[in-house]
Coordinates of C-alpha atoms in Angstrom, one line a residue:
M1 CA -6.1 -1.4 -28.5
S2 CA -2.7 -3.1 -27.6
I3 CA -1.5 -3.8 -24.2
L4 CA 1.1 -1.0 -24.6
D5 CA -1.6 1.5 -25.4
S6 CA -3.6 0.4 -22.4
V7 CA -0.7 0.9 -20.1
K8 CA 0.1 4.3 -21.6
E9 CA -3.6 5.4 -21.2
A10 CA -3.6 4.2 -17.6
L11 CA -0.5 6.1 -16.7
T12 CA -1.5 9.3 -18.4
S13 CA -5.0 9.4 -17.0
Q14 CA -3.8 9.5 -13.3
P15 CA -4.4 12.9 -11.7
D16 CA -1.2 14.9 -10.9
A17 CA -0.5 15.0 -7.1
K18 CA -0.1 18.7 -7.3
S19 CA -3.6 19.1 -8.7
R20 CA -5.2 17.6 -5.6
P21 CA -6.9 20.1 -3.2
D22 CA -4.9 21.2 -0.2
D23 CA -6.8 20.0 2.9
G24 CA -4.1 21.2 5.3
S25 CA -2.5 17.8 6.0
K26 CA 1.1 17.9 7.0
G27 CA 1.6 14.2 7.3
A28 CA 0.3 11.2 9.2
Y29 CA 0.6 9.3 12.4
W30 CA 1.9 5.7 12.2
C31 CA 1.9 2.8 14.6
D32 CA 5.1 0.9 14.2
D33 CA 3.7 -2.2 15.9
C34 CA 0.4 -2.5 13.9
G35 CA 1.2 -0.6 10.7
V36 CA -1.9 1.6 11.3
R37 CA -1.8 5.0 9.6
I38 CA -4.0 8.0 10.4
R39 CA -3.7 11.3 8.5
D40 CA -3.2 14.3 10.8
V41 CA -6.4 16.0 9.6
D42 CA -8.4 12.8 10.4
L43 CA -7.1 12.4 13.9
D44 CA -9.4 13.3 16.8
G45 CA -7.5 13.7 20.1
E46 CA -4.2 12.2 21.0
P47 CA -2.1 10.2 18.5
V48 CA -2.8 6.7 20.0
C49 CA -3.2 3.6 17.9
P50 CA -6.8 2.5 17.9
D51 CA -5.7 -1.2 17.6
C52 CA -3.1 -1.6 20.3
G53 CA -3.2 1.7 22.3
E54 CA 0.5 2.5 21.7
E55 CA 1.6 6.1 21.0
M56 CA 1.9 6.8 17.3
R57 CA 4.8 8.6 15.6
F58 CA 4.3 11.6 13.2
E59 CA 5.8 11.5 9.7
R60 CA 5.7 14.5 7.4
S61 CA 4.6 14.3 3.8
A62 CA 6.0 16.5 1.1
G63 CA 3.1 17.5 -1.2
R64 CA 1.4 14.2 -1.2
D65 CA -1.4 12.7 0.8
C66 CA 0.8 9.8 1.7
A67 CA 3.5 10.0 4.4
C68 CA 5.4 7.1 2.9

Protein backbone atom coordinates (compact mmCIF):
# COMPACT_ATOMS: atom_id res chain seq x y z
CA MET A 1 0.00 0.00 0.00
CA SER A 2 1.42 3.39 -0.94
CA ILE A 3 1.47 6.44 1.29
CA LEU A 4 -1.23 8.04 -0.85
CA ASP A 5 -3.48 5.00 -0.39
CA SER A 6 -2.90 5.13 3.37
CA VAL A 7 -3.88 8.80 3.52
CA LYS A 8 -7.00 8.20 1.40
CA GLU A 9 -8.06 5.33 3.64
CA ALA A 10 -7.53 7.37 6.80
CA LEU A 11 -9.59 10.26 5.44
CA THR A 12 -12.46 8.14 4.18
CA SER A 13 -12.72 5.99 7.31
CA GLN A 14 -13.53 8.92 9.61
CA PRO A 15 -17.17 9.01 10.77
CA ASP A 16 -19.30 11.82 9.42
CA ALA A 17 -20.01 14.51 12.04
CA LYS A 18 -23.71 14.34 11.20
CA SER A 19 -23.79 10.59 11.95
CA ARG A 20 -22.86 11.15 15.61
CA PRO A 21 -25.67 10.72 18.13
CA ASP A 22 -27.29 13.91 19.38
CA ASP A 23 -26.66 14.20 23.10
CA GLY A 24 -28.33 17.61 23.40
CA SER A 25 -25.13 19.64 23.54
CA LYS A 26 -25.46 23.20 22.29
CA GLY A 27 -21.81 24.18 22.80
CA ALA A 28 -19.18 24.46 25.49
CA TYR A 29 -17.95 26.75 28.24
CA TRP A 30 -14.41 28.11 27.85
CA CYS A 31 -11.95 29.69 30.25
CA ASP A 32 -10.03 32.34 28.34
CA ASP A 33 -7.28 32.43 30.97
CA CYS A 34 -6.57 28.69 31.24
CA GLY A 35 -7.90 27.35 27.94
CA VAL A 36 -10.13 24.85 29.79
CA ARG A 37 -13.19 23.64 27.85
CA ILE A 38 -16.24 21.94 29.38
CA ARG A 39 -19.14 20.83 27.18
CA ASP A 40 -22.48 22.16 28.39
CA VAL A 41 -23.87 18.65 28.87
CA ASP A 42 -20.87 17.76 31.07
CA LEU A 43 -21.17 20.80 33.35
CA ASP A 44 -22.55 20.41 36.85
CA GLY A 45 -23.54 23.72 38.43
CA GLU A 46 -22.21 27.16 37.57
CA PRO A 47 -19.82 27.71 34.63
CA VAL A 48 -16.71 28.35 36.73
CA CYS A 49 -13.23 27.21 35.67
CA PRO A 50 -12.08 24.29 37.80
CA ASP A 51 -8.45 25.44 37.47
CA CYS A 52 -8.57 29.18 38.24
CA GLY A 53 -12.11 29.83 39.52
CA GLU A 54 -12.93 32.46 36.87
CA GLU A 55 -16.31 32.56 35.15
CA MET A 56 -16.31 30.72 31.83
CA ARG A 57 -17.87 31.99 28.59
CA PHE A 58 -20.34 29.98 26.51
CA GLU A 59 -19.66 29.32 22.84
CA ARG A 60 -22.18 27.63 20.58
CA SER A 61 -21.38 24.73 18.31
CA ALA A 62 -23.09 24.20 14.97
CA GLY A 63 -23.66 20.47 14.56
CA ARG A 64 -20.33 19.34 16.00
CA ASP A 65 -19.16 18.32 19.44
CA CYS A 66 -16.49 20.99 19.33
CA ALA A 67 -17.24 24.63 19.94
CA CYS A 68 -14.13 25.71 18.07
